[in-house]
Short mmCIF file of N, CA, C and O in Angstrom, two decimals:
data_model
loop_
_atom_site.label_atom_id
_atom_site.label_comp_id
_atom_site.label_asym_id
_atom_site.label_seq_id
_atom_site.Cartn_x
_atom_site.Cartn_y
_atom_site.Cartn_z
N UNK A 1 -49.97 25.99 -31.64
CA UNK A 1 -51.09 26.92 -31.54
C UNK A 1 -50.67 28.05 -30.62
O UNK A 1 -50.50 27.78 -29.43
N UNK A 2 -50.50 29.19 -30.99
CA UNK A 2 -50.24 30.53 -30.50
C UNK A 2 -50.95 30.48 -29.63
O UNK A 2 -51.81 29.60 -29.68
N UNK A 3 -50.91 31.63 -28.14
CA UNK A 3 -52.09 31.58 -27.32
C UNK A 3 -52.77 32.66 -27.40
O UNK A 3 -53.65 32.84 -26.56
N UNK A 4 -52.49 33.79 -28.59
CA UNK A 4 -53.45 34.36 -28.88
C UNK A 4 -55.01 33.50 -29.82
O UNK A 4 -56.17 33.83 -30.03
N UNK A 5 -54.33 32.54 -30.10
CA UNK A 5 -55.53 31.80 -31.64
C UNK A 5 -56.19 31.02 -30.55
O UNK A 5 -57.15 30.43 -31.03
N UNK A 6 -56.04 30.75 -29.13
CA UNK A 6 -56.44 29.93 -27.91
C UNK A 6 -57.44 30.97 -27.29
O UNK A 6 -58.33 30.54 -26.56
N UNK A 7 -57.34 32.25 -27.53
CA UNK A 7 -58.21 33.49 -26.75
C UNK A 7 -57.43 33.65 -25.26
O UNK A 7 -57.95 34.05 -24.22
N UNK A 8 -55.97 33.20 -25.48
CA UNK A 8 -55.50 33.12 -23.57
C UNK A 8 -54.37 33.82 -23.74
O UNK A 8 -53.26 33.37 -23.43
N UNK A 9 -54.64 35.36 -24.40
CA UNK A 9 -53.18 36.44 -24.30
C UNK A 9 -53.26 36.90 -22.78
O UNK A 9 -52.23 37.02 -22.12
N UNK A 10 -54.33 37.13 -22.34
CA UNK A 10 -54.02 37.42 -21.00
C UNK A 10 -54.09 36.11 -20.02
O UNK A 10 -54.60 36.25 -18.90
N UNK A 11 -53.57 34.79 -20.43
CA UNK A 11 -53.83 34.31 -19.25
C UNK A 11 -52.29 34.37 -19.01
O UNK A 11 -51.45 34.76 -19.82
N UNK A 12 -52.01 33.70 -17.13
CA UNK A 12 -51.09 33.73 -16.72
C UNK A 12 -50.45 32.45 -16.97
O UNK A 12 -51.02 31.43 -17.35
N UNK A 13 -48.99 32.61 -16.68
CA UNK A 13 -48.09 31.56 -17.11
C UNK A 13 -48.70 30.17 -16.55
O UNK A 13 -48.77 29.26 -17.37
N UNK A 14 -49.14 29.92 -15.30
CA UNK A 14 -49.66 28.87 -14.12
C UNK A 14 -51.07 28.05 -15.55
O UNK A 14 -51.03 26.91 -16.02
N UNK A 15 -51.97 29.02 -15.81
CA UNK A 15 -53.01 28.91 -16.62
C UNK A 15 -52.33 28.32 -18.16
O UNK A 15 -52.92 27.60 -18.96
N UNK A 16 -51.31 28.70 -18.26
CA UNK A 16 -50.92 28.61 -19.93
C UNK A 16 -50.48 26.68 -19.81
O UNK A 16 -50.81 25.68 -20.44
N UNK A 17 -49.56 26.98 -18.61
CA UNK A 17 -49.23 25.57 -18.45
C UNK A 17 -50.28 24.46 -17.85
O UNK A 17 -49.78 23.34 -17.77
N UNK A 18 -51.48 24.55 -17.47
CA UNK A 18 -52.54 23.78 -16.87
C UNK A 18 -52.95 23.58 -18.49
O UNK A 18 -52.77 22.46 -18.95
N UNK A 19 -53.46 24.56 -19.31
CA UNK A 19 -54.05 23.80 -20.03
C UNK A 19 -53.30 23.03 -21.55
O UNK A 19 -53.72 22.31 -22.45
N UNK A 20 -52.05 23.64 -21.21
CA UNK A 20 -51.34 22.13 -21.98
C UNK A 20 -50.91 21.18 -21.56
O UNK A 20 -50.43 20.24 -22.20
N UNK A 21 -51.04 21.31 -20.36
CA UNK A 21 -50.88 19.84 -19.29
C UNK A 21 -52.26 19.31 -19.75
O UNK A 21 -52.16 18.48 -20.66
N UNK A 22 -53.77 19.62 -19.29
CA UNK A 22 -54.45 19.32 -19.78
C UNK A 22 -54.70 18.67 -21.23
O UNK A 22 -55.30 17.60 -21.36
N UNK A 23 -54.16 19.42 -22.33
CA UNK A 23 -54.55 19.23 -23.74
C UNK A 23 -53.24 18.33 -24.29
O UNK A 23 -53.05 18.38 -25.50
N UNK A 24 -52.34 17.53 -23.52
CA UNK A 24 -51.12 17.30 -23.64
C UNK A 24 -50.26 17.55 -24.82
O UNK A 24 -49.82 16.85 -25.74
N UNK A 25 -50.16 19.45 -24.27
CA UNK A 25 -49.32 20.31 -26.04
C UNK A 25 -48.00 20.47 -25.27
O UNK A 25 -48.01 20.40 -24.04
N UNK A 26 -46.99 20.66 -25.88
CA UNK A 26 -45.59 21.07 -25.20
C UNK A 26 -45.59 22.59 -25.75
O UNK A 26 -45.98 23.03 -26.83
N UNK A 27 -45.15 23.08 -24.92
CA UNK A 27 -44.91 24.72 -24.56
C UNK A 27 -44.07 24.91 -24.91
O UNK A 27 -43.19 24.23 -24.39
N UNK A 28 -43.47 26.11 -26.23
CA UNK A 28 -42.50 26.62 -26.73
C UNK A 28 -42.61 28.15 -26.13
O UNK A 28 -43.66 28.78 -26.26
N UNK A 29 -41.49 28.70 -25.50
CA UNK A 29 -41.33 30.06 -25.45
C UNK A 29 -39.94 30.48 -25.26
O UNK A 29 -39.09 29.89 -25.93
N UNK A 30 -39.64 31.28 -24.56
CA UNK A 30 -38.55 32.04 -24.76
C UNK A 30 -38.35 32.85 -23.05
O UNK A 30 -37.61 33.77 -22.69
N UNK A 31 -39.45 31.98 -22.24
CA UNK A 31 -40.27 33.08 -21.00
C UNK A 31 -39.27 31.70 -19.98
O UNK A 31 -39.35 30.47 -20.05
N UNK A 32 -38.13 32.85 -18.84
CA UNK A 32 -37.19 31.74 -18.18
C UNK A 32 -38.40 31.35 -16.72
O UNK A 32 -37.97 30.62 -15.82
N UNK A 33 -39.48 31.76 -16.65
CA UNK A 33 -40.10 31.72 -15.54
C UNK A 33 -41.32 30.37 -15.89
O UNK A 33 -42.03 29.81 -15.06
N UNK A 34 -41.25 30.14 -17.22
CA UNK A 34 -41.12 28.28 -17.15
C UNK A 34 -40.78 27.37 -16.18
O UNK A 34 -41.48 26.99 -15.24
N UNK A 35 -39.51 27.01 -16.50
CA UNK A 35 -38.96 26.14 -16.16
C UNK A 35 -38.94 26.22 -14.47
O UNK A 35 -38.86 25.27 -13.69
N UNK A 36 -39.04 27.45 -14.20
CA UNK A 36 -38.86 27.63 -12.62
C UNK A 36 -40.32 27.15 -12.32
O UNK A 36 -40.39 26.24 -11.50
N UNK A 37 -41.50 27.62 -12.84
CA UNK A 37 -42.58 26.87 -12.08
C UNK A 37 -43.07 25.38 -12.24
O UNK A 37 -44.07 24.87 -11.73
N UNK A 38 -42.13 24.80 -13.05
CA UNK A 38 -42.38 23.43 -13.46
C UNK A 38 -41.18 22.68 -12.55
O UNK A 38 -41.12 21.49 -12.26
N UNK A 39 -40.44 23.51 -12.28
CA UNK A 39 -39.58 22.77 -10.61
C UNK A 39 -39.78 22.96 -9.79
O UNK A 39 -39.36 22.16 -8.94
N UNK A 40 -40.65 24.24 -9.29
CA UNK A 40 -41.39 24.24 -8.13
C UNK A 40 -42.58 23.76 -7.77
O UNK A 40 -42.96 23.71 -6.60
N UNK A 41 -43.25 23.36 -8.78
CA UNK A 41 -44.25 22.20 -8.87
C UNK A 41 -43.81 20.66 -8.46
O UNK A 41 -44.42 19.95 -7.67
N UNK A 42 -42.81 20.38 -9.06
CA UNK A 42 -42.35 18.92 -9.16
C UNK A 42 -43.27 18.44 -10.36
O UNK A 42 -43.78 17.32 -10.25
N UNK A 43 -43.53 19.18 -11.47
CA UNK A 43 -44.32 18.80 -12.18
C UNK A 43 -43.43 17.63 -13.73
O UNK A 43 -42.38 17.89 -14.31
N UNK A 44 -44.22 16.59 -13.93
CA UNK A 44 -43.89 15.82 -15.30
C UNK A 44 -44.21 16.27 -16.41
O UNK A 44 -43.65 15.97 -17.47
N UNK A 45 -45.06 16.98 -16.31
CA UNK A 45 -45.83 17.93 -17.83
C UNK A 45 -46.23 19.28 -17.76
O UNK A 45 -45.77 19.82 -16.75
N UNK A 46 -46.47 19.55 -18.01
CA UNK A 46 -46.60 19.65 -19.96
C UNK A 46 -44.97 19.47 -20.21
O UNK A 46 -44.15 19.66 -19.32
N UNK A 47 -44.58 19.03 -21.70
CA UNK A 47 -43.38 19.30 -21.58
C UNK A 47 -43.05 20.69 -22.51
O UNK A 47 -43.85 21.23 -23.28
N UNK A 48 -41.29 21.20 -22.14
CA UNK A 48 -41.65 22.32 -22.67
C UNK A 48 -40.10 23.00 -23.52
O UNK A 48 -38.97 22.66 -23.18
N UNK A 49 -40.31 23.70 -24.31
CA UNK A 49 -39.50 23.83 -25.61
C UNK A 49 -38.88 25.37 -25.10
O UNK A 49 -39.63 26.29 -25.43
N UNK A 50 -37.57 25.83 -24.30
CA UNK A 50 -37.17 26.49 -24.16
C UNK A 50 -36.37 27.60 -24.90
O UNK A 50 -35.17 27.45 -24.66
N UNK A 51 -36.65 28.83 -25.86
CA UNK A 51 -35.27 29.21 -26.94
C UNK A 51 -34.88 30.11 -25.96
O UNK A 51 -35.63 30.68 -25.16
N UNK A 52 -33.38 30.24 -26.07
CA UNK A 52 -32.37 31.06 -25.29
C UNK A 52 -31.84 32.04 -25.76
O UNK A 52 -32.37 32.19 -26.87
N UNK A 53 -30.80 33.13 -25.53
CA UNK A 53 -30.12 34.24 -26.07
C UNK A 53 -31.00 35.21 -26.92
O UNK A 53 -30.51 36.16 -27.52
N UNK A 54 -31.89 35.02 -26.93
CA UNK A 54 -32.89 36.45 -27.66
C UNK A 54 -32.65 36.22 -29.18
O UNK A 54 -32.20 35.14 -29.56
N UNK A 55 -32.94 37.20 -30.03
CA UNK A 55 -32.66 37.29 -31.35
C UNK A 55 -33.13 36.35 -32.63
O UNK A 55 -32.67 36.39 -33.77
N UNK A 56 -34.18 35.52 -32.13
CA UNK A 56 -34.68 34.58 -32.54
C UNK A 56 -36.22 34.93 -33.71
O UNK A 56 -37.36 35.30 -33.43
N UNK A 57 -35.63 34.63 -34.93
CA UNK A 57 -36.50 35.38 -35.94
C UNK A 57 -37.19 33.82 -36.15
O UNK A 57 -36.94 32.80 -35.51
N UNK A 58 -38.11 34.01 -37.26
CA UNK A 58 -39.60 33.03 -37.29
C UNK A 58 -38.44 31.51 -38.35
O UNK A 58 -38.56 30.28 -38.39
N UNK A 59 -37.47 32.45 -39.00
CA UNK A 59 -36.94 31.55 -39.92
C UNK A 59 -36.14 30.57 -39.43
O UNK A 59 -36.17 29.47 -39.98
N UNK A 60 -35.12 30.84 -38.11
CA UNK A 60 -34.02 30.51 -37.79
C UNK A 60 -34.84 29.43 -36.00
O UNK A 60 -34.27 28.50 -35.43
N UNK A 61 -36.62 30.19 -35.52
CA UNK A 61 -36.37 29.00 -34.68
C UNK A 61 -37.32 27.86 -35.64
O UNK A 61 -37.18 26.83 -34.99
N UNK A 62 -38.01 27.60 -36.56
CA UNK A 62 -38.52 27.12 -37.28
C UNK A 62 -37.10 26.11 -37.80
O UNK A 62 -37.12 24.93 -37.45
N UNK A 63 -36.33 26.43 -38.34
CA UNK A 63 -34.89 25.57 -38.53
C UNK A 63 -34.38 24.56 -37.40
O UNK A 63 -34.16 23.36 -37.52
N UNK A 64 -34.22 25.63 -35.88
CA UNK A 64 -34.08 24.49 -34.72
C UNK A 64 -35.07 23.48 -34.44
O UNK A 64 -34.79 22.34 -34.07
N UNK A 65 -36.21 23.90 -34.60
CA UNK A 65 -37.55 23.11 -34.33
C UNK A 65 -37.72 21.95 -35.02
O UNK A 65 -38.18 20.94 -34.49
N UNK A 66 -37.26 22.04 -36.61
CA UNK A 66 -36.83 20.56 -37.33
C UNK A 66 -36.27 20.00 -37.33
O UNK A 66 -36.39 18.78 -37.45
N UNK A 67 -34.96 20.91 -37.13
CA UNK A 67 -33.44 19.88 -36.40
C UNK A 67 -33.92 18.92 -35.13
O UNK A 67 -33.84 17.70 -35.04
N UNK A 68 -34.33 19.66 -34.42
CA UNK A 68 -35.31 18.63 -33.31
C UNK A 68 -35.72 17.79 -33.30
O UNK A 68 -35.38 16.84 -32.60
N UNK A 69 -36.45 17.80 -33.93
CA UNK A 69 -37.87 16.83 -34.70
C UNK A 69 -37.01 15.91 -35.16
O UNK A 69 -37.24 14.71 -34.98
N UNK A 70 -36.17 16.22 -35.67
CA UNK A 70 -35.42 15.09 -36.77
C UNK A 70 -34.63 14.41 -35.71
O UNK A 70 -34.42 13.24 -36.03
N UNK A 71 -34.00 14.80 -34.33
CA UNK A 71 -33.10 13.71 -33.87
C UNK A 71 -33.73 13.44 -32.36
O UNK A 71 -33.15 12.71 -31.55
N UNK A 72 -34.80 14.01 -32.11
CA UNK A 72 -36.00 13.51 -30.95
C UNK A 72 -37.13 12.77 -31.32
O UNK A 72 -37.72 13.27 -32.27
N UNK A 73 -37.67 11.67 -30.86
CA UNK A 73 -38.85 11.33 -31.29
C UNK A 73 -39.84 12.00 -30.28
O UNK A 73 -39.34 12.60 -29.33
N UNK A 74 -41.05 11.95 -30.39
CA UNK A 74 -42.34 12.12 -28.93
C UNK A 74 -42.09 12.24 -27.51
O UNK A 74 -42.17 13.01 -26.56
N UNK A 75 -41.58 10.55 -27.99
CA UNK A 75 -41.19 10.21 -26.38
C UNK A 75 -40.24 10.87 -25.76
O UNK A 75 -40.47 11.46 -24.70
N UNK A 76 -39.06 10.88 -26.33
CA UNK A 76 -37.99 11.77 -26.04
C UNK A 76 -38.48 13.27 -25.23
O UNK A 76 -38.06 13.67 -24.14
N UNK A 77 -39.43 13.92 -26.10
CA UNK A 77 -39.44 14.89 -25.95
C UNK A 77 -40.32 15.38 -24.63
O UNK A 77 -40.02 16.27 -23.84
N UNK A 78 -41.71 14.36 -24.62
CA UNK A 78 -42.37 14.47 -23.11
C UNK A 78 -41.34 13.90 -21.85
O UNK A 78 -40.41 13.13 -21.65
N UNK A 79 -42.22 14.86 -21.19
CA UNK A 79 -41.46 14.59 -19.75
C UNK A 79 -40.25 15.70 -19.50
O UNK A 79 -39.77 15.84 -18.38
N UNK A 80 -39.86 16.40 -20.53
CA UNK A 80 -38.72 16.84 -20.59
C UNK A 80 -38.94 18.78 -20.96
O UNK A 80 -39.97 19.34 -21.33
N UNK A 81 -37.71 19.32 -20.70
CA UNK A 81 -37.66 20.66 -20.82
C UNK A 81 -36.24 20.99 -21.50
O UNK A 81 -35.18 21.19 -20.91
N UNK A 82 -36.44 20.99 -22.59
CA UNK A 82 -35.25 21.22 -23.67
C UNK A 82 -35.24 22.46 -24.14
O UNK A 82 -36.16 22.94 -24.80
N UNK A 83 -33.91 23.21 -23.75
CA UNK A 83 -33.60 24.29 -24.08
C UNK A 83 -32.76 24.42 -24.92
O UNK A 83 -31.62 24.00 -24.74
N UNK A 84 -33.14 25.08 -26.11
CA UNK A 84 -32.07 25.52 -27.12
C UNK A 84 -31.77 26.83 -27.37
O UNK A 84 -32.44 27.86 -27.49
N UNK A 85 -30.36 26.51 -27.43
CA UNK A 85 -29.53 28.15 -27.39
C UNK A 85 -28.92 28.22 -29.06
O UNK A 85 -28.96 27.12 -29.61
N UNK A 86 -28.47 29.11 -29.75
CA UNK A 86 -28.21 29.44 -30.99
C UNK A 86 -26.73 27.67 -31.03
O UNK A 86 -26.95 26.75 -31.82
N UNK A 87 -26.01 27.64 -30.48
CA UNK A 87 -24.99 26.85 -30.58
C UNK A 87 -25.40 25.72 -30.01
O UNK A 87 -24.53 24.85 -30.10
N UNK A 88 -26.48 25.33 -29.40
CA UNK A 88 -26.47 24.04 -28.49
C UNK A 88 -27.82 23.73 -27.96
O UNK A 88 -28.52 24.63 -27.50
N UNK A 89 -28.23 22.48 -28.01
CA UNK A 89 -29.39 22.40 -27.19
C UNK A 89 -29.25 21.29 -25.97
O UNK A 89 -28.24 20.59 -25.92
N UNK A 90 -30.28 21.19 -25.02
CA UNK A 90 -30.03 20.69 -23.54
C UNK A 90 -31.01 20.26 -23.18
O UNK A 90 -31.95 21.06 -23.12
N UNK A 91 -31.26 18.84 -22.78
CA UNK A 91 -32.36 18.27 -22.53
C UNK A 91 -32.59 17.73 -21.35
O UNK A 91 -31.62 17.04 -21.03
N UNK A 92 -33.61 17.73 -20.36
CA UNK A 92 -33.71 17.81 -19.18
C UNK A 92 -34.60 16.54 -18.93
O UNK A 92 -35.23 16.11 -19.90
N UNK A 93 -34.72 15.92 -17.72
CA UNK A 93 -36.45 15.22 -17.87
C UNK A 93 -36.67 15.79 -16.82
O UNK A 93 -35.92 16.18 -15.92
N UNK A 94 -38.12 15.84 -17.02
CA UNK A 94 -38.97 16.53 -15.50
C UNK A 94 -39.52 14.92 -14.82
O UNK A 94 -39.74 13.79 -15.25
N UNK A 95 -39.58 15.59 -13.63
CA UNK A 95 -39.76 16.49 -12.86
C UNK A 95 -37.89 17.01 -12.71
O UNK A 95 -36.90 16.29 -12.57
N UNK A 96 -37.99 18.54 -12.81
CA UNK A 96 -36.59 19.64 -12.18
C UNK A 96 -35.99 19.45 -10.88
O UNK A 96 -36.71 19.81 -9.95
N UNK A 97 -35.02 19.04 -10.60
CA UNK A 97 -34.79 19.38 -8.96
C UNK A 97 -34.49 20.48 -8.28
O UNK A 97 -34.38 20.44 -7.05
#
């Protein structure tokens, strides 16, 4: 769910991540100031779906996103902050140190 279709284009990053911590959704973006407030939190959730190197069209992260799916289950994926770059992806568990 986009966070425009949520009515929360203007909310702030702190707000974006409370209420999918709340609604327990994992956060896909492309925004590196993620991961930094989810280690300066010491936070376990939301978990969150990092894409890297820019250039990322609707077709090609829709492709990584199934590749995903297909070799992560759920569990895998909460708790964690997985970043994928065009060649590689990287999986973290939270809490960040």
């Amino acid at each position: 769910v986009h966070v425009l279709t949520l009515g929360m284009d203007r909310a702030t990053d702190t707000e974006i991540l409370a209420y999918a911590k709340h609604d327990r959704r994992t956060v896909l973006t492309t925004d590196l100031d993620y991961p930094r407030l989810l280690a300066l939190a010491g936070a376990l959730e939301p978990s969150l779906i990092l894409f890297r190197g820019g250039d990322w069209n609707e077709t090609s992260l829709a492709e990584r996103l199934e590749a995903l799916f297909s070799t992560l289950d759920e569990a895998e994926i909460a708790a964690s902050v997985i970043v994928i770059d065009h060649d590689r992806v990287r999986r973290r568990r939270l809490p960040l140190g």
